[in-house]
PDB file of C-alpha atoms in Angstrom:
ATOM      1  CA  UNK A 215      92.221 117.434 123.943  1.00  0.00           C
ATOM      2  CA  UNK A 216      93.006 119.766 126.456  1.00  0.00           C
ATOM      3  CA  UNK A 217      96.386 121.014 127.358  1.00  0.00           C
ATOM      4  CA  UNK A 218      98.424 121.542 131.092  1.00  0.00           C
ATOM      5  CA  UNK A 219      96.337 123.571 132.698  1.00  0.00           C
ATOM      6  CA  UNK A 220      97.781 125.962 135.788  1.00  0.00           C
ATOM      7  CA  UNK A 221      96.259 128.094 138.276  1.00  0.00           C
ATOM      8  CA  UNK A 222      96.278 130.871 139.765  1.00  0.00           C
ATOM      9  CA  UNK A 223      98.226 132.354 136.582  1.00  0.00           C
ATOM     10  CA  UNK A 224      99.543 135.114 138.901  1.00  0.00           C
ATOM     11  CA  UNK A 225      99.749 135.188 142.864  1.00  0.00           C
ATOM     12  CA  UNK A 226     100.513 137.650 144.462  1.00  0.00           C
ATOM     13  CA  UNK A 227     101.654 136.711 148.037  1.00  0.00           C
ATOM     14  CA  UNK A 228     103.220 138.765 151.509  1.00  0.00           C
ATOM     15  CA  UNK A 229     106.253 137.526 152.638  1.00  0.00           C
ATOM     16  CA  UNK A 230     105.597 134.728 155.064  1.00  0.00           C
ATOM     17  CA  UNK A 231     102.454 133.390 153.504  1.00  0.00           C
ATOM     18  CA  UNK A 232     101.709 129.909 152.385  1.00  0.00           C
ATOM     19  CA  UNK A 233     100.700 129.414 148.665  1.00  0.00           C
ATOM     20  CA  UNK A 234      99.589 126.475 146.628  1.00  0.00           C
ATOM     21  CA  UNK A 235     100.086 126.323 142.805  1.00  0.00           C
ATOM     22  CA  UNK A 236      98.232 123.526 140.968  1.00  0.00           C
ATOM     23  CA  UNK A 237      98.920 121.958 138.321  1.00  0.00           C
ATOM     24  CA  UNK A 238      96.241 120.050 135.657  1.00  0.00           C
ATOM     25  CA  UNK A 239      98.006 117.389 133.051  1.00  0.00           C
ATOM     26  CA  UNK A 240      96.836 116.392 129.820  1.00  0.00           C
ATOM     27  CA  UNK A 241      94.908 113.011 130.213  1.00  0.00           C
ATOM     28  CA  UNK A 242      96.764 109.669 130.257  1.00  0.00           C
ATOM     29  CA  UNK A 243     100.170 111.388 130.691  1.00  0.00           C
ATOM     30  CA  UNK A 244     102.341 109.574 133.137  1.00  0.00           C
ATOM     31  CA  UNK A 245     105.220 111.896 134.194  1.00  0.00           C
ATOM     32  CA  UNK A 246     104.674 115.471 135.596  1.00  0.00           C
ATOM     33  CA  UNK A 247     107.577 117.929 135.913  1.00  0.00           C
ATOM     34  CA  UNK A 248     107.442 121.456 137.961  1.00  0.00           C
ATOM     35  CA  UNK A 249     110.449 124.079 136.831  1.00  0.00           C
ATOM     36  CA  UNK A 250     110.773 127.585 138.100  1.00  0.00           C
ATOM     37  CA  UNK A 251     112.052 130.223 135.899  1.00  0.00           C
ATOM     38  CA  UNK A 252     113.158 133.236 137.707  1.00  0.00           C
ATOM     39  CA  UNK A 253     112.806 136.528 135.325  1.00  0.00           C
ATOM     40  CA  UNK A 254     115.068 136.666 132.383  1.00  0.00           C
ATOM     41  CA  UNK A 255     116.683 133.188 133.300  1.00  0.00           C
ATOM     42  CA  UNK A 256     115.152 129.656 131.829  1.00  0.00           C
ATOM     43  CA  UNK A 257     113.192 127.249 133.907  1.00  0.00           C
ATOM     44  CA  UNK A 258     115.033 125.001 136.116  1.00  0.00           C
ATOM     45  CA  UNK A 259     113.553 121.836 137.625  1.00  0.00           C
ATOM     46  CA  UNK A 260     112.393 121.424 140.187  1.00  0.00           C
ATOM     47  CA  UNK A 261     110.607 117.777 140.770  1.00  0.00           C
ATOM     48  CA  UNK A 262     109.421 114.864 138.788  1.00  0.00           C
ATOM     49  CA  UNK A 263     106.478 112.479 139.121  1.00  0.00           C
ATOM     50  CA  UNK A 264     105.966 109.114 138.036  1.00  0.00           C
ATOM     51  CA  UNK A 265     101.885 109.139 138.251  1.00  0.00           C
ATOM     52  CA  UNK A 266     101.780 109.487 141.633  1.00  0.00           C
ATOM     53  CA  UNK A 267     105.596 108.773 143.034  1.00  0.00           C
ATOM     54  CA  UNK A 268     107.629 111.523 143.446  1.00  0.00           C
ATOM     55  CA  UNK A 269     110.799 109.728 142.106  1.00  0.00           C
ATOM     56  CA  UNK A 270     113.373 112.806 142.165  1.00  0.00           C
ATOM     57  CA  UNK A 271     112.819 116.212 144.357  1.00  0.00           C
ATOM     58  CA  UNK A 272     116.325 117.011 143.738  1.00  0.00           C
ATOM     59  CA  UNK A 273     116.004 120.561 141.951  1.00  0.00           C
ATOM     60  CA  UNK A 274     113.467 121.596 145.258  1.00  0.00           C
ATOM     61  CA  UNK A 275     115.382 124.862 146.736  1.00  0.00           C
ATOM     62  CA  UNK A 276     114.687 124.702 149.809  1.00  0.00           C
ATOM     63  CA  UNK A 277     112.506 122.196 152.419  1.00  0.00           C
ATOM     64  CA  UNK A 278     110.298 124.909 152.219  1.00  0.00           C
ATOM     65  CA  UNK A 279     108.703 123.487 149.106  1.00  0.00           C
ATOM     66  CA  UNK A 280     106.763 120.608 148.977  1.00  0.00           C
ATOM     67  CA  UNK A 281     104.710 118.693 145.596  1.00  0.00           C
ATOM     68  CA  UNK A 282     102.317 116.049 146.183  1.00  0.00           C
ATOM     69  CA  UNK A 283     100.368 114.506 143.214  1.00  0.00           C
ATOM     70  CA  UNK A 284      98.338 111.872 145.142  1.00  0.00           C
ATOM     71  CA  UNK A 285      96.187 110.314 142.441  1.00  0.00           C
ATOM     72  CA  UNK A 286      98.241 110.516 139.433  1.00  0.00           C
ATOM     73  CA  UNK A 287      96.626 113.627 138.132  1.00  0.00           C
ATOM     74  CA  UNK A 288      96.162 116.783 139.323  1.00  0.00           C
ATOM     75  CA  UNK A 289      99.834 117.957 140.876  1.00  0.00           C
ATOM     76  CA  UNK A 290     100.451 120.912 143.604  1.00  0.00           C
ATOM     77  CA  UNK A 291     103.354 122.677 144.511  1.00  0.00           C
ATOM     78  CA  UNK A 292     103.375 124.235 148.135  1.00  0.00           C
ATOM     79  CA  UNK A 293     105.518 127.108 149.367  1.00  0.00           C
ATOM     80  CA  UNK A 294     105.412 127.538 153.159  1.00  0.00           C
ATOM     81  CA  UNK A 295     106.653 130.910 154.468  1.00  0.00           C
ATOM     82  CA  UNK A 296     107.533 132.391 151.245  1.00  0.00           C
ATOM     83  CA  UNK A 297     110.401 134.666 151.037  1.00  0.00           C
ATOM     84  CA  UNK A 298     110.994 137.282 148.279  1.00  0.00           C
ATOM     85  CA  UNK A 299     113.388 134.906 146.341  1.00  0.00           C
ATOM     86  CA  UNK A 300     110.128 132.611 145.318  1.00  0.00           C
ATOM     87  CA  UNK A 301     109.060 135.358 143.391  1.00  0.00           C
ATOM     88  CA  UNK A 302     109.444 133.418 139.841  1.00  0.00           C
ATOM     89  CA  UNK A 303     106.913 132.067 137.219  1.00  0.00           C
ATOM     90  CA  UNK A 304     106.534 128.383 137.982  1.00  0.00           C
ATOM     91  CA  UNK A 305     105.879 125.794 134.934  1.00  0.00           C
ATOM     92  CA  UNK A 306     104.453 122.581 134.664  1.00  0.00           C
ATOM     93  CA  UNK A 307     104.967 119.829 132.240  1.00  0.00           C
ATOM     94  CA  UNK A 308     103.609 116.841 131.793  1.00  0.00           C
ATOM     95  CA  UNK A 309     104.605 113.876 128.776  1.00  0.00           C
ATOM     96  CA  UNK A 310     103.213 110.081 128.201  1.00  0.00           C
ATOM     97  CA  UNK A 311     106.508 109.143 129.698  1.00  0.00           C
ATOM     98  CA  UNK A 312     110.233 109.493 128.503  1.00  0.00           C
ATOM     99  CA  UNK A 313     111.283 110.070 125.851  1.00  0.00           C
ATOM    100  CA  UNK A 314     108.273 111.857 124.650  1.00  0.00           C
ATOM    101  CA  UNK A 315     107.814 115.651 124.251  1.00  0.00           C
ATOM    102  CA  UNK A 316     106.605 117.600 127.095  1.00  0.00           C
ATOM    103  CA  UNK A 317     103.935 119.642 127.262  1.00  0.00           C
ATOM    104  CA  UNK A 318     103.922 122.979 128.725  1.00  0.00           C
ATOM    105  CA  UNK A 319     101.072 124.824 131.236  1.00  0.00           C
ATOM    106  CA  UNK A 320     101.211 128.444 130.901  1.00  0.00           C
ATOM    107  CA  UNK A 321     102.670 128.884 134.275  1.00  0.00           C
ATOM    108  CA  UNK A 322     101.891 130.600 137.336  1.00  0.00           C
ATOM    109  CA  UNK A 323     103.943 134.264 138.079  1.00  0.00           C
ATOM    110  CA  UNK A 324     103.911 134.614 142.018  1.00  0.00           C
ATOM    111  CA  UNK A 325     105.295 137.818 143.317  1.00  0.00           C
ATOM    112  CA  UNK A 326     106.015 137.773 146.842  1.00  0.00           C
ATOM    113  CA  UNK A 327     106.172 141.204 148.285  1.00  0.00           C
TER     114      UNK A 327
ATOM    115  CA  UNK B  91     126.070 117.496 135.594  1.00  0.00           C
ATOM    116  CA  UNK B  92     125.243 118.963 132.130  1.00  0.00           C
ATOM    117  CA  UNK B  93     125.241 123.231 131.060  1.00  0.00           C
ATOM    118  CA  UNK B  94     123.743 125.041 128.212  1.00  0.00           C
ATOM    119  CA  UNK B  95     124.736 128.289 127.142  1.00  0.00           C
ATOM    120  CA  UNK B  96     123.029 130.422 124.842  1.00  0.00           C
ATOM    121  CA  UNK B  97     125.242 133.507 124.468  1.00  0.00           C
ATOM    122  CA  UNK B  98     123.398 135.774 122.356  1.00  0.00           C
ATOM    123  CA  UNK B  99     120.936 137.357 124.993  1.00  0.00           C
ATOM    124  CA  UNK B 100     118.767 139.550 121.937  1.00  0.00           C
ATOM    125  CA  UNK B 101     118.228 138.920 118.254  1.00  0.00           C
ATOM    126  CA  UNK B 102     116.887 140.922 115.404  1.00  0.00           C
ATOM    127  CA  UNK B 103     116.011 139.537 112.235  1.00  0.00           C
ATOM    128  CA  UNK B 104     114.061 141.554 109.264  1.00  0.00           C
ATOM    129  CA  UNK B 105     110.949 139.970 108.394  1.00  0.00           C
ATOM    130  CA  UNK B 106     111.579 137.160 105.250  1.00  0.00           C
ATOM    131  CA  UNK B 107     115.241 137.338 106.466  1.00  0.00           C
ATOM    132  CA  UNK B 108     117.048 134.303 108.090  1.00  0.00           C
ATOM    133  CA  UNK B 109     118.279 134.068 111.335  1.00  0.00           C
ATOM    134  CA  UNK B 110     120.300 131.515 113.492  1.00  0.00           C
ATOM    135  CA  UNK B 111     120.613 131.535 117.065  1.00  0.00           C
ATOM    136  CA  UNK B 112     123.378 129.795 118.932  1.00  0.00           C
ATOM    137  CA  UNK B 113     123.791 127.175 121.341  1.00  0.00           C
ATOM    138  CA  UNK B 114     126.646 125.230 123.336  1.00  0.00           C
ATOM    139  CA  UNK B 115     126.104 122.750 125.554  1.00  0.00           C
ATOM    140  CA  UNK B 116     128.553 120.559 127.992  1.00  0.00           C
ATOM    141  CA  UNK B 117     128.193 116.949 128.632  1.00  0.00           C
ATOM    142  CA  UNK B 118     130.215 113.742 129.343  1.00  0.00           C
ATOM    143  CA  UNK B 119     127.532 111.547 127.887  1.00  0.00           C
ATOM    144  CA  UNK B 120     127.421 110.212 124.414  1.00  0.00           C
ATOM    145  CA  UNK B 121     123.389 109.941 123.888  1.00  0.00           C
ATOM    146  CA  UNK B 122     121.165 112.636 124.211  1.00  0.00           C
ATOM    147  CA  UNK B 123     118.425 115.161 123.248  1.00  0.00           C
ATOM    148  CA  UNK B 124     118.397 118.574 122.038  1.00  0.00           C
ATOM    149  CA  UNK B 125     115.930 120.849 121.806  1.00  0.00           C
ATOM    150  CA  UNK B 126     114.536 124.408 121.064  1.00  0.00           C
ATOM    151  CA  UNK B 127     111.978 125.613 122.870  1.00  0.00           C
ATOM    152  CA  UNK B 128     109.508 128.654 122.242  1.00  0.00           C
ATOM    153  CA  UNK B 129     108.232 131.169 124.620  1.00  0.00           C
ATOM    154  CA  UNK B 130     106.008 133.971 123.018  1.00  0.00           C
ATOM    155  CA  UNK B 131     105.037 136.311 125.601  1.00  0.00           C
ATOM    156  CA  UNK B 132     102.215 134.766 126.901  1.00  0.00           C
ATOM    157  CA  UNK B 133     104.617 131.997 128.399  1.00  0.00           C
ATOM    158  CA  UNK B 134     103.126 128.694 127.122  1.00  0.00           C
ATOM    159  CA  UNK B 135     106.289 127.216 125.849  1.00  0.00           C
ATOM    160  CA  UNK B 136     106.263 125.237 123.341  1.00  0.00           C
ATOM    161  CA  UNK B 137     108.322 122.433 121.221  1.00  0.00           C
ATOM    162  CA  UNK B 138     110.099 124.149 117.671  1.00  0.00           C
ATOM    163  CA  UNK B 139     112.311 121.200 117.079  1.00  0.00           C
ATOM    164  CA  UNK B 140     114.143 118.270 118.348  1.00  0.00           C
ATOM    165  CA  UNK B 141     117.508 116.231 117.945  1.00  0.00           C
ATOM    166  CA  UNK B 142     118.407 112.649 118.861  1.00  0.00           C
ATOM    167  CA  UNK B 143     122.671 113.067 119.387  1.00  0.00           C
ATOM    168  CA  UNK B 144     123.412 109.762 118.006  1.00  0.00           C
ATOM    169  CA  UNK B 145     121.614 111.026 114.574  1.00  0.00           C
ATOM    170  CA  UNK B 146     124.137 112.218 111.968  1.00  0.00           C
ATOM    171  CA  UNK B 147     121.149 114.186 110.069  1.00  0.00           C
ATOM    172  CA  UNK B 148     120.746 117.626 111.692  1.00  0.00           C
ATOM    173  CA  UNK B 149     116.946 118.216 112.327  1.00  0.00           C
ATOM    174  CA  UNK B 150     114.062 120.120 110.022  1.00  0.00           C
ATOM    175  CA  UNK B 151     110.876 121.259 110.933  1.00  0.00           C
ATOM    176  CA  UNK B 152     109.211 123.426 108.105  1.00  0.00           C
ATOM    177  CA  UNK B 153     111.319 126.693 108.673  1.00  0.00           C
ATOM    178  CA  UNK B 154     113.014 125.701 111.405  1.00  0.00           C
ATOM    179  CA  UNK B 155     116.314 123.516 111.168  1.00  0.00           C
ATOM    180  CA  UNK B 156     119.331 122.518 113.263  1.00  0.00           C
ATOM    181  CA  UNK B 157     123.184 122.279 112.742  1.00  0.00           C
ATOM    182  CA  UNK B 158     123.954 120.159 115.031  1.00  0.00           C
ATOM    183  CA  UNK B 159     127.994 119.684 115.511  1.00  0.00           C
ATOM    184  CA  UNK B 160     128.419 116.974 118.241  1.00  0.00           C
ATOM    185  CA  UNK B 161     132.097 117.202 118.669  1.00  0.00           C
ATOM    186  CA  UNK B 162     132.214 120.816 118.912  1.00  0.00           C
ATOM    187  CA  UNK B 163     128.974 120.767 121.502  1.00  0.00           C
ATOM    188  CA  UNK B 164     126.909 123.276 119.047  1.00  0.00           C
ATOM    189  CA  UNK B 165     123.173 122.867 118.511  1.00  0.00           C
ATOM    190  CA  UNK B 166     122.053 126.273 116.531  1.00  0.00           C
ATOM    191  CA  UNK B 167     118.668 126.808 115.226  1.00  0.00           C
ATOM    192  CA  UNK B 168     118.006 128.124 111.722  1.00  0.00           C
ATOM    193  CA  UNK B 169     114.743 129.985 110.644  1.00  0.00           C
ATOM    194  CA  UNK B 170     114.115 130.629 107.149  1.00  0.00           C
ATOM    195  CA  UNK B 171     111.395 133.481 106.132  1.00  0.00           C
ATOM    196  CA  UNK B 172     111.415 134.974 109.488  1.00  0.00           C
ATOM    197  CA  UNK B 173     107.551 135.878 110.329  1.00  0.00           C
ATOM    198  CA  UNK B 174     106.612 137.966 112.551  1.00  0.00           C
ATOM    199  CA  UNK B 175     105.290 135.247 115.138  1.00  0.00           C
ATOM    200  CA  UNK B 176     108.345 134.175 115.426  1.00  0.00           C
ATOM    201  CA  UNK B 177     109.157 136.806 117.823  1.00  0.00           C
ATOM    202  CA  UNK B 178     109.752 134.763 120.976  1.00  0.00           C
ATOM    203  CA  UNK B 179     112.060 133.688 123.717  1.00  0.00           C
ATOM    204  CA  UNK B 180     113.793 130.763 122.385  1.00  0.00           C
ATOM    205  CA  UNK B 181     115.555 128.437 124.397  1.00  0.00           C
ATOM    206  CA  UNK B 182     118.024 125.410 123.783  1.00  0.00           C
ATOM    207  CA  UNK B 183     117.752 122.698 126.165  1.00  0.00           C
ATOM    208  CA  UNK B 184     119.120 119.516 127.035  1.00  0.00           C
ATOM    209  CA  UNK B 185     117.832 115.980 128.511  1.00  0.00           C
ATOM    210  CA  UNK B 186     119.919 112.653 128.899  1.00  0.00           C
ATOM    211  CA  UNK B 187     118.824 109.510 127.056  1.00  0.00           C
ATOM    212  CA  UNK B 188     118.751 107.658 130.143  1.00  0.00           C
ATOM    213  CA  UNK B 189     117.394 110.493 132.778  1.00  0.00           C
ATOM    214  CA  UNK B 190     113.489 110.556 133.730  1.00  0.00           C
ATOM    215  CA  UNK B 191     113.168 113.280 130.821  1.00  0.00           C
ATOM    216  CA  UNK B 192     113.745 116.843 132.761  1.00  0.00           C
ATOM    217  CA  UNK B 193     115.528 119.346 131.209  1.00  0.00           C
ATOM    218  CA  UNK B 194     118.040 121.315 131.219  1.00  0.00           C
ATOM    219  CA  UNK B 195     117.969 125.008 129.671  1.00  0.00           C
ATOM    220  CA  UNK B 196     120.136 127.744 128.497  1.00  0.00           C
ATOM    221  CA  UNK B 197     119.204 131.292 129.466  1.00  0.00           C
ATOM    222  CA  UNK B 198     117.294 131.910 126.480  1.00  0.00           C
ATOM    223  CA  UNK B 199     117.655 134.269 123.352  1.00  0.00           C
ATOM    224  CA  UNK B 200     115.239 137.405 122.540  1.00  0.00           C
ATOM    225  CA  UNK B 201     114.304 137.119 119.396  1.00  0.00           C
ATOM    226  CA  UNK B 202     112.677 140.352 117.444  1.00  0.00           C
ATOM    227  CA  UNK B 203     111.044 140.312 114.152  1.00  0.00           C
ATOM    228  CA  UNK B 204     110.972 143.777 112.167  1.00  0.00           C
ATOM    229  CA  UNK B 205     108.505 144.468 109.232  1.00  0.00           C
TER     230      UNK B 205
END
């Protein structure tokens, strides 16, 4: 089947703008993570779904970020009034449930100028 | 709370050489997961190999296997017959047994394959 789909792959956004970055999971799978990996640093987390309970929001930087995933599915990750330090690739993962592999998207790079 | 470190920032390996990249890690816990991840450069990451901590037998995936040294908090990766796909970001990362499954991950190495 298909894999974690992500979109936009690249945003390019002026400081102060909102953006939304969605996230598609491979069918059936019942945890979605978000990480954002700033350039030449590995991802970090950022928030974890149970379908569609957000059960830890811990790694979220700043309240300026918000995920909702209201259905179980599809995921976004919002950035209100983003600021220069945003600029990062953001990846999504998504797995049957723990301890199964996850599965990658091929991210989205936003630049915020 | 847990830390990888991957302290070899670039890599070079001739092509049908072998190469092993390194990997420490810091945890209190006694049951975990280890894993190496791949990043060529169009970003999809993807799975190379994983370890279960409370298995003795270090890892093997084709080319790719593991020395995994749990007192001494090492976790390289070993690949055999370096190809040239395997030119990627690789990167070591950890999860607890008992956590919701997200990871943590080192900074990740270069890796360069020469012909």
């Amino acid at each position: 089947g298909a894999g974690v789909s992500q979109s936009p792959r690249y945003k390019v956004a002026k400081r102060g703008q909102d953006v939304a970055l969605r996230c598609d999971p491979i069918s059936g799978h019942v945890s979605l993570f978000w990480y954002q990996q700033a350039l030449g640093q590995g991802p970090e987390f950022l928030t974890y779904f149970q379908n569609e309970a957000q059960l830890d929001k811990s790694g979220l930087p700043s309240d300026r970020f918000f995920a909702e995933r209201p259905e179980g599915s599809v995921s976004t990750l919002k950035i209100q009034r983003t600021q220069q330090e945003d600029s990062a690739v953001y990846l999504c993962a998504s797995s049957r449930s723990p301890p199964y592999e996850q599965y990658f998207g091929p991210g989205t790079r936003l630049t915020v100028t | 709370a847990q830390t990888v470190t991957q302290s070899q920032p670039e890599m070079s390996v001739q092509e049908a050489e072998t190469v092993t990249l390194s990997c420490t890690y810091d945890t209190s816990e006694s049951d975990y997961y280890l894993f190496w991840y791949k990043q060529p450069p169009s970003r999809q990451m993807i799975l190379v190999i994983r370890q279960e901590a409370y298995k003795q037998q270090n890892a093997t995936e084709n080319r790719f296997s593991v020395n995994f040294q749990k007192a001494a908090k090492s976790f390289s990766l070993k690949i055999s017959d370096s190809q040239l796909g395997d030119a990627a970001m690789y990167f070591c990362a950890y999860r607890s047994k008992g956590s919701q499954g997200n990871l943590i991950f080192g900074k990740g190495t270069k890796l360069s394959v020469k012909p």
